[in-house]
GROMACS .gro file of C-alpha atoms in nm:
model
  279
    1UNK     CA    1  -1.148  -7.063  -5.710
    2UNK     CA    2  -1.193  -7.425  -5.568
    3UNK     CA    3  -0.914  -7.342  -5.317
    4UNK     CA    4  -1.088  -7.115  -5.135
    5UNK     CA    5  -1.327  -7.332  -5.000
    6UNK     CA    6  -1.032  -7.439  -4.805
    7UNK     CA    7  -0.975  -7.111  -4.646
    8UNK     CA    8  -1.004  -7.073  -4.279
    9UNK     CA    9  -0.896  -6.691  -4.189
   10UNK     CA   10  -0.844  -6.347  -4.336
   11UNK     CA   11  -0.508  -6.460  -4.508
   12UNK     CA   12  -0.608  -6.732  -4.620
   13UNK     CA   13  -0.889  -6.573  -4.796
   14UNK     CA   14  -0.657  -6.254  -4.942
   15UNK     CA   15  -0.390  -6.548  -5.064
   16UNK     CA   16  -0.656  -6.734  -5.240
   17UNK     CA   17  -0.775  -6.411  -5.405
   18UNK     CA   18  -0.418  -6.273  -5.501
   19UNK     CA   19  -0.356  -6.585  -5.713
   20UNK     CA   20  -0.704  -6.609  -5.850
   21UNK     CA   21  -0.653  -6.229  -5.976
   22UNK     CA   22  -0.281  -6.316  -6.133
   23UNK     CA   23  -0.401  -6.648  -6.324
   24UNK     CA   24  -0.751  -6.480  -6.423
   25UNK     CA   25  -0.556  -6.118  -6.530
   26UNK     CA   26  -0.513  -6.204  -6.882
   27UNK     CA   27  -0.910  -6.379  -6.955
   28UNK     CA   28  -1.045  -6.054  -7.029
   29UNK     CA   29  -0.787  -5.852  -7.249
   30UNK     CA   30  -0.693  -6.188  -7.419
   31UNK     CA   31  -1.036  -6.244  -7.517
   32UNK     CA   32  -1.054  -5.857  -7.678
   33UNK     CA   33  -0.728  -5.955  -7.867
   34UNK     CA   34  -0.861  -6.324  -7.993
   35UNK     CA   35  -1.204  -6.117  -8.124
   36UNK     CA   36  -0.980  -5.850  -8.320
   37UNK     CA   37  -0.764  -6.108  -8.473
   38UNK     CA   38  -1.070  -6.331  -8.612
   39UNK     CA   39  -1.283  -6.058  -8.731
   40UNK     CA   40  -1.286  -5.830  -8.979
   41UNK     CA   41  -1.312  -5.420  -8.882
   42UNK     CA   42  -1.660  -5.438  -8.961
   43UNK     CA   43  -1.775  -5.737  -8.811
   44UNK     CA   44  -1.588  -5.646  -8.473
   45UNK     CA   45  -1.796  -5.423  -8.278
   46UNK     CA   46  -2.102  -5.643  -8.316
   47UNK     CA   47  -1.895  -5.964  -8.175
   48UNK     CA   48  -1.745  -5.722  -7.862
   49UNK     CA   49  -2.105  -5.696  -7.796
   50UNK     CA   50  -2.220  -6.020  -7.808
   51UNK     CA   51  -1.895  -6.123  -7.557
   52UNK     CA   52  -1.992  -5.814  -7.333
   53UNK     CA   53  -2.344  -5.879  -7.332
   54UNK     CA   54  -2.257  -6.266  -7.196
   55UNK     CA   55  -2.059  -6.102  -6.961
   56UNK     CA   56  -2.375  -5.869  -6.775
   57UNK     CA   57  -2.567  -6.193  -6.790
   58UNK     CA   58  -2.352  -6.408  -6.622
   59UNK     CA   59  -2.342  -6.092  -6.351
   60UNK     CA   60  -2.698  -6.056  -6.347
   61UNK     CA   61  -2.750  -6.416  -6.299
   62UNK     CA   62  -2.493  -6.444  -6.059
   63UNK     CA   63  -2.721  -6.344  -5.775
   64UNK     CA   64  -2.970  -6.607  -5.887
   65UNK     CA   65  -2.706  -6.874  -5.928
   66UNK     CA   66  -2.583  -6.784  -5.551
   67UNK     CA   67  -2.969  -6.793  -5.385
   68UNK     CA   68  -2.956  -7.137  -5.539
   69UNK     CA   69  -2.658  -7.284  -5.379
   70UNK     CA   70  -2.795  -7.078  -5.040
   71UNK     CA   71  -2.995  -7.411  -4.988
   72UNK     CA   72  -2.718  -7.621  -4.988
   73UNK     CA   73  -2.624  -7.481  -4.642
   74UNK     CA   74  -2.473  -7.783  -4.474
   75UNK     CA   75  -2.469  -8.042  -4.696
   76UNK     CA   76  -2.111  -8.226  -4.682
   77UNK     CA   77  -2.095  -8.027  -4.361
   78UNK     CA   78  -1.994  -7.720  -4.532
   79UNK     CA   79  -2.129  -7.363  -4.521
   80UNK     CA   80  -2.309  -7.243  -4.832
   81UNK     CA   81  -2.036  -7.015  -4.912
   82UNK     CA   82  -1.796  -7.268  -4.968
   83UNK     CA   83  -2.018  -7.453  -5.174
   84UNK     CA   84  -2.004  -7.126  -5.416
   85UNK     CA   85  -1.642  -7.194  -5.484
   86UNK     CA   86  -1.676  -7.535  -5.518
   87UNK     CA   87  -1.914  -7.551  -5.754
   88UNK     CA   88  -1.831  -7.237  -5.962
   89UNK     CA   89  -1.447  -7.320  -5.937
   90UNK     CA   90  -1.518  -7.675  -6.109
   91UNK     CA   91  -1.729  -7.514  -6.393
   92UNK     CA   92  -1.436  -7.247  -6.460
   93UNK     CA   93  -1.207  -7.556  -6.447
   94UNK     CA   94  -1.381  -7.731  -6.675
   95UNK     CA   95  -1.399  -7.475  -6.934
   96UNK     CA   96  -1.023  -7.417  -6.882
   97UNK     CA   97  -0.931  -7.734  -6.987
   98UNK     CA   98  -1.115  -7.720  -7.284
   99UNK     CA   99  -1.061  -7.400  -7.407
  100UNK     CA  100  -0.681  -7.497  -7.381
  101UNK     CA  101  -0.739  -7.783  -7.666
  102UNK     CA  102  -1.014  -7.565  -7.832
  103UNK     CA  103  -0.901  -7.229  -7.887
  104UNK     CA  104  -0.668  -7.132  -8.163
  105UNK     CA  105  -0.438  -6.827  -8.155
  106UNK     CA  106  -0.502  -6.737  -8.501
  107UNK     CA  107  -0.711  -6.843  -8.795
  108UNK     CA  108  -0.369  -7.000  -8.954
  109UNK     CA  109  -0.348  -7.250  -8.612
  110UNK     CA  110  -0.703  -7.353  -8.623
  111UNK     CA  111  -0.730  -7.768  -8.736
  112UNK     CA  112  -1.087  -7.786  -8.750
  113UNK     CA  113  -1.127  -7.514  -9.017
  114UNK     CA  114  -1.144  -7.617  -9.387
  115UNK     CA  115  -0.829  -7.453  -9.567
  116UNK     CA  116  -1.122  -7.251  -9.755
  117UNK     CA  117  -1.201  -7.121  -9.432
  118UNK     CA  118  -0.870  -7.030  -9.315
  119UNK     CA  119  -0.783  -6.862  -9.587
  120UNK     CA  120  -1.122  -6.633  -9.597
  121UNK     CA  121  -1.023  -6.555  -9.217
  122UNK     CA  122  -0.681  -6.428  -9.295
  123UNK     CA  123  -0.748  -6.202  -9.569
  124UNK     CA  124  -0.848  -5.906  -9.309
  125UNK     CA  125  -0.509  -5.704  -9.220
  126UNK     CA  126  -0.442  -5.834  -8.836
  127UNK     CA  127  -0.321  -6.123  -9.046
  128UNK     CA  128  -0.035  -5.929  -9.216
  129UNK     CA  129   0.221  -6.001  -8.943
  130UNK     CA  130   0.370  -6.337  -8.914
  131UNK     CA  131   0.179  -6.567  -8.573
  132UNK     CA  132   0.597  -6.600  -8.435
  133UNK     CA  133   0.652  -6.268  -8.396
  134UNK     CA  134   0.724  -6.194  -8.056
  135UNK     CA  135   0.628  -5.880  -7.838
  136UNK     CA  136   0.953  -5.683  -7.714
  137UNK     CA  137   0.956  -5.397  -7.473
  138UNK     CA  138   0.982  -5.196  -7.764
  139UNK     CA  139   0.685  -5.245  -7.919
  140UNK     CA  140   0.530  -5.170  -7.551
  141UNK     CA  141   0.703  -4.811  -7.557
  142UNK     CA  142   0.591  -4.735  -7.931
  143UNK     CA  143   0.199  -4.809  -7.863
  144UNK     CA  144   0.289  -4.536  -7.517
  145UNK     CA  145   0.487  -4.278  -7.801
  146UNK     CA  146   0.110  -4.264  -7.974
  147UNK     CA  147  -0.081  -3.972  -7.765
  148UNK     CA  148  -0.412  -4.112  -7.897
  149UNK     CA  149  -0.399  -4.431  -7.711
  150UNK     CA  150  -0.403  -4.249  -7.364
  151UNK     CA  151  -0.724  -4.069  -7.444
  152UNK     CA  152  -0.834  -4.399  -7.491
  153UNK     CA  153  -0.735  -4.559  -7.229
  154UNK     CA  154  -0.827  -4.268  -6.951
  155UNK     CA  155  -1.179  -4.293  -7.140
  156UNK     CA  156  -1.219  -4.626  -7.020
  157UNK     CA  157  -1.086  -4.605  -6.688
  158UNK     CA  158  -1.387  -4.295  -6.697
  159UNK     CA  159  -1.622  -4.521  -6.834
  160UNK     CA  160  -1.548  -4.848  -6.572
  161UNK     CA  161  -1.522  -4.608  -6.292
  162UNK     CA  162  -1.889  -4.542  -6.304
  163UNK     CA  163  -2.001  -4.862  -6.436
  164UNK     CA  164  -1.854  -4.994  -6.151
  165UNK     CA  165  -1.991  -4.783  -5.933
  166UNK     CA  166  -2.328  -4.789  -6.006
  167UNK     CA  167  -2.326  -5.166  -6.008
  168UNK     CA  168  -2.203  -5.181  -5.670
  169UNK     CA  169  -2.504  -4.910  -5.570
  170UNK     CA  170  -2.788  -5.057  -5.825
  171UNK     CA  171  -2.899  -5.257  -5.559
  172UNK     CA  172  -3.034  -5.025  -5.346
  173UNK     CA  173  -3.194  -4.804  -5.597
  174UNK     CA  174  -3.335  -5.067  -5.867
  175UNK     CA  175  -3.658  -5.140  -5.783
  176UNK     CA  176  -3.707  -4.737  -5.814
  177UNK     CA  177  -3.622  -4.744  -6.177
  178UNK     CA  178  -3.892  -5.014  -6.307
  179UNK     CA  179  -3.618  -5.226  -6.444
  180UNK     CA  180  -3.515  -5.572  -6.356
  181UNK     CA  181  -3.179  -5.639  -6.298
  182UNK     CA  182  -3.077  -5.827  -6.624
  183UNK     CA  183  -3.226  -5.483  -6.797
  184UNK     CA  184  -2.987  -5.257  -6.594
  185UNK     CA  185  -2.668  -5.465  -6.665
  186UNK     CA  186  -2.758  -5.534  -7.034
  187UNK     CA  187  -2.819  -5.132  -7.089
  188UNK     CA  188  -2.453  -5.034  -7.034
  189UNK     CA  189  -2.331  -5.325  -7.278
  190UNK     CA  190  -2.361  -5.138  -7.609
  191UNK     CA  191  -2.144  -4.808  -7.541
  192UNK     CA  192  -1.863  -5.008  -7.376
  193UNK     CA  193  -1.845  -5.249  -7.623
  194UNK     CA  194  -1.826  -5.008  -7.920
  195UNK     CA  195  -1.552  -4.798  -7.730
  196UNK     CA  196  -1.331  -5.188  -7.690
  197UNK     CA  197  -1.457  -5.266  -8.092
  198UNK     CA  198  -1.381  -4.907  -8.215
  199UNK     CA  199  -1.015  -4.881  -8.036
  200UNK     CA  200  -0.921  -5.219  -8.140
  201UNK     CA  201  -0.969  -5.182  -8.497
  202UNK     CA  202  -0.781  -4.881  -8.525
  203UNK     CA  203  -0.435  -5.104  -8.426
  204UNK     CA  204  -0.212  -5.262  -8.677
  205UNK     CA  205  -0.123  -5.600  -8.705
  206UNK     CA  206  -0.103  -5.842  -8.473
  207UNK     CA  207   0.155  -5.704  -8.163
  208UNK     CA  208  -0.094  -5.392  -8.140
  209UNK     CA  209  -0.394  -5.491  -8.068
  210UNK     CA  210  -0.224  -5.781  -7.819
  211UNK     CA  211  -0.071  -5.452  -7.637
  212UNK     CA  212  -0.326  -5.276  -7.688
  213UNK     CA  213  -0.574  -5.501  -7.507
  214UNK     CA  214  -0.380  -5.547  -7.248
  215UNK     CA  215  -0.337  -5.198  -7.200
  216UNK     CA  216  -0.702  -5.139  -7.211
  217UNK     CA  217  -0.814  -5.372  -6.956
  218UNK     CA  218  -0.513  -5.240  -6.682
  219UNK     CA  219  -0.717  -4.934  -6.741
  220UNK     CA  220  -1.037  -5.041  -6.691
  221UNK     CA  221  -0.885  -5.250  -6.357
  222UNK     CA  222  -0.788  -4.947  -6.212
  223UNK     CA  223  -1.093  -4.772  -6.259
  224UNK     CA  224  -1.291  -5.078  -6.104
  225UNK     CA  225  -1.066  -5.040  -5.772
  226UNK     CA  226  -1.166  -4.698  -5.723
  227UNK     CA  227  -1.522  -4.765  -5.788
  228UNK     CA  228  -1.638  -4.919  -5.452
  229UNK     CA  229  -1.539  -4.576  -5.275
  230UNK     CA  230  -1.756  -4.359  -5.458
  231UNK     CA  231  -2.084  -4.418  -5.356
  232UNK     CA  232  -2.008  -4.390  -4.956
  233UNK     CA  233  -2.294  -4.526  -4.655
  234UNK     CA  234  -2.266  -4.196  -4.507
  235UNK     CA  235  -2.384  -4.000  -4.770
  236UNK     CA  236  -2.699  -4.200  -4.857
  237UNK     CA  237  -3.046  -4.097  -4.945
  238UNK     CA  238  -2.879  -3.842  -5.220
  239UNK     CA  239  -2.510  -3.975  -5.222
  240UNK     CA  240  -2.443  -3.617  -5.434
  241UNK     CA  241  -2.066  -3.668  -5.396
  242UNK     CA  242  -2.144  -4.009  -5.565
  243UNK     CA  243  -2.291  -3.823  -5.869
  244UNK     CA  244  -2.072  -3.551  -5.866
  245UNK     CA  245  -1.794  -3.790  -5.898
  246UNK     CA  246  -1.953  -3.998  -6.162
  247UNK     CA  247  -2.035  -3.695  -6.379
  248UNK     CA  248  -1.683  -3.586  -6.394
  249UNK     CA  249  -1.606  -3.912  -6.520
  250UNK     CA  250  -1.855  -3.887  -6.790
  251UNK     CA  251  -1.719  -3.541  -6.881
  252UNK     CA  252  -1.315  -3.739  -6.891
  253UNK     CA  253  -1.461  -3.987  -7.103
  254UNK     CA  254  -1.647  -3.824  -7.340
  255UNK     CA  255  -1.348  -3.570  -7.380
  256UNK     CA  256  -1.123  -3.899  -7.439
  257UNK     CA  257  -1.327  -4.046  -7.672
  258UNK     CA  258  -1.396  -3.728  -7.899
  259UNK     CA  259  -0.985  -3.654  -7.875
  260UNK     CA  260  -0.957  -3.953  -7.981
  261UNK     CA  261  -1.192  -3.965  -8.250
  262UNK     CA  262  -1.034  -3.642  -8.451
  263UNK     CA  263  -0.707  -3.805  -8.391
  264UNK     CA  264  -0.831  -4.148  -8.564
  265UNK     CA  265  -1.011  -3.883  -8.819
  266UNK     CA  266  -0.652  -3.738  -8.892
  267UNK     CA  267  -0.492  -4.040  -8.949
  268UNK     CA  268  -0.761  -4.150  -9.184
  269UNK     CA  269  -0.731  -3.827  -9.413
  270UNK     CA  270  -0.345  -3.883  -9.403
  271UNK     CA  271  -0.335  -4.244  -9.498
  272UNK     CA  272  -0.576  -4.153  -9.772
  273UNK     CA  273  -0.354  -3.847  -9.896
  274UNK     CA  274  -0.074  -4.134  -9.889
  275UNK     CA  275  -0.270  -4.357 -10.103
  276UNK     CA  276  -0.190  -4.667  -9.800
  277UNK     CA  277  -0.538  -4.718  -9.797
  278UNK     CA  278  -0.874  -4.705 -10.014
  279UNK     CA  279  -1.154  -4.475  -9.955
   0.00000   0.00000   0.00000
């Protein structure tokens, strides 16, 4: 982030990026896996939504935080724009650092918990499988041999598309709504975070949900590259192929997520029939 201060052309700016996207890939599914190997199934959802909500604010208040540094326009004899990756580049840095020495993996790793504490974390199941085990390509293929996690996952490439989209068009619509622009953001936190929360449970152990996560967010990526294309300059004042577009995604993601639901349903009923778990 602080690099690109330093940039002086086009290709300097997409190198800067390119490595910013590779070292900053991992934040968000890592952070979904961390939540759904502290928590409990039923305490899950409500912490997704607390970390998604953080995450509309900090968008929201981007805009604020930017007309801020605005006035810093030549100080040091640098443009404002630089100063936005300076400043927000040494705050990211900062919390880097210390999230190295302060996150734990897992409950079991975690020095500043009492081993009263440790022990009430680990009695949920993601704490079945042993913290060494490592992730093979196998384990990627048997999440892919499951058809339940693709409804998933093309539900939340569905869901991102348009969430995307509409952020990137919000602006020139918002005032029309009544809202401000910390109420827009904050209103699409809850269904996206009980999608993450409700998926996440339903994995095993500990490789699952790490895959799974992962998995998740490539999905969501995707859906946030085509997003910028949707909602197109020349057809403004009703943008219809805009809406058209995002109501088919609504249609692919509702579809995913009730497929998916009767499929979680399914397994339910069978693993009570099996007696592997309580009613």
């Amino acid at each position: 982030m602080v690099c690109q201060d330093l940039v002086t052309n086009y290709a300097g700016l997409l190198t800067t990026r390119f490595f910013l996207g590779v070292f900053e890939a991992s934040m968000f599914p890592g952070s979904m896996y961390l939540i759904s190997v502290w928590y409990s199934r039923d305490q899950i959802q409500s912490r997704f939504a607390i970390f998604s909500a953080f995450i509309m604010l900090a968008s929201a208040g981007s805009g604020l935080l930017a007309l801020g540094i605005a006035k810093m326009d030549g100080i040091g004899g640098k443009a404002s724009w630089r100063w936005v990756f300076i400043l927000e580049g040494i705050v990211m840095l900062f919390v880097g650092v210390a999230a190295f020495f302060v996150v734990c993996d897992f409950p079991d790793q975690a020095k500043w918990l009492t081993e009263s504490e440790r022990a009430f974390l680990q009695t949920h199941p993601k704490t079945e499988e042993k913290a060494k085990d490592t992730i093979i390509f196998r384990d990627l293929v048997d999440l892919f041999k499951k058809p339940h996690n693709y409804f998933m996952g093309f539900a939340n490439c569905a869901m991102i598309t348009q969430g995307y989209a509409f952020a990137y068009y919000t602006p020139s619509a918002i005032k029309t709504f009544g809202y401000s622009t910390i109420q827009i953001q904050l209103h699409s936190v809850p269904p996206y975070a009980a999608a993450i929360g409700w998926y996440l449970t339903n994995l095993n152990g500990r490789k699952e949900p790490a895959i799974g996560s992962g998995y998740l967010g490539s999905m969501g990526n995707l859906g946030g590259f085509f997003a910028p294309f949707i909602f197109s300059s020349d057809t403004k004042t009703q943008y219809r192929p805009g809406f058209i577009v995002c109501l088919t995604m609504s249609v692919v993601g509702l579809t995913g997520v009730t497929l998916y639901g009767f499929m979680m349903l399914r397994k339910r009923r069978r693993l009570l029939r099996n007696g592997e778990i309580g009613t």
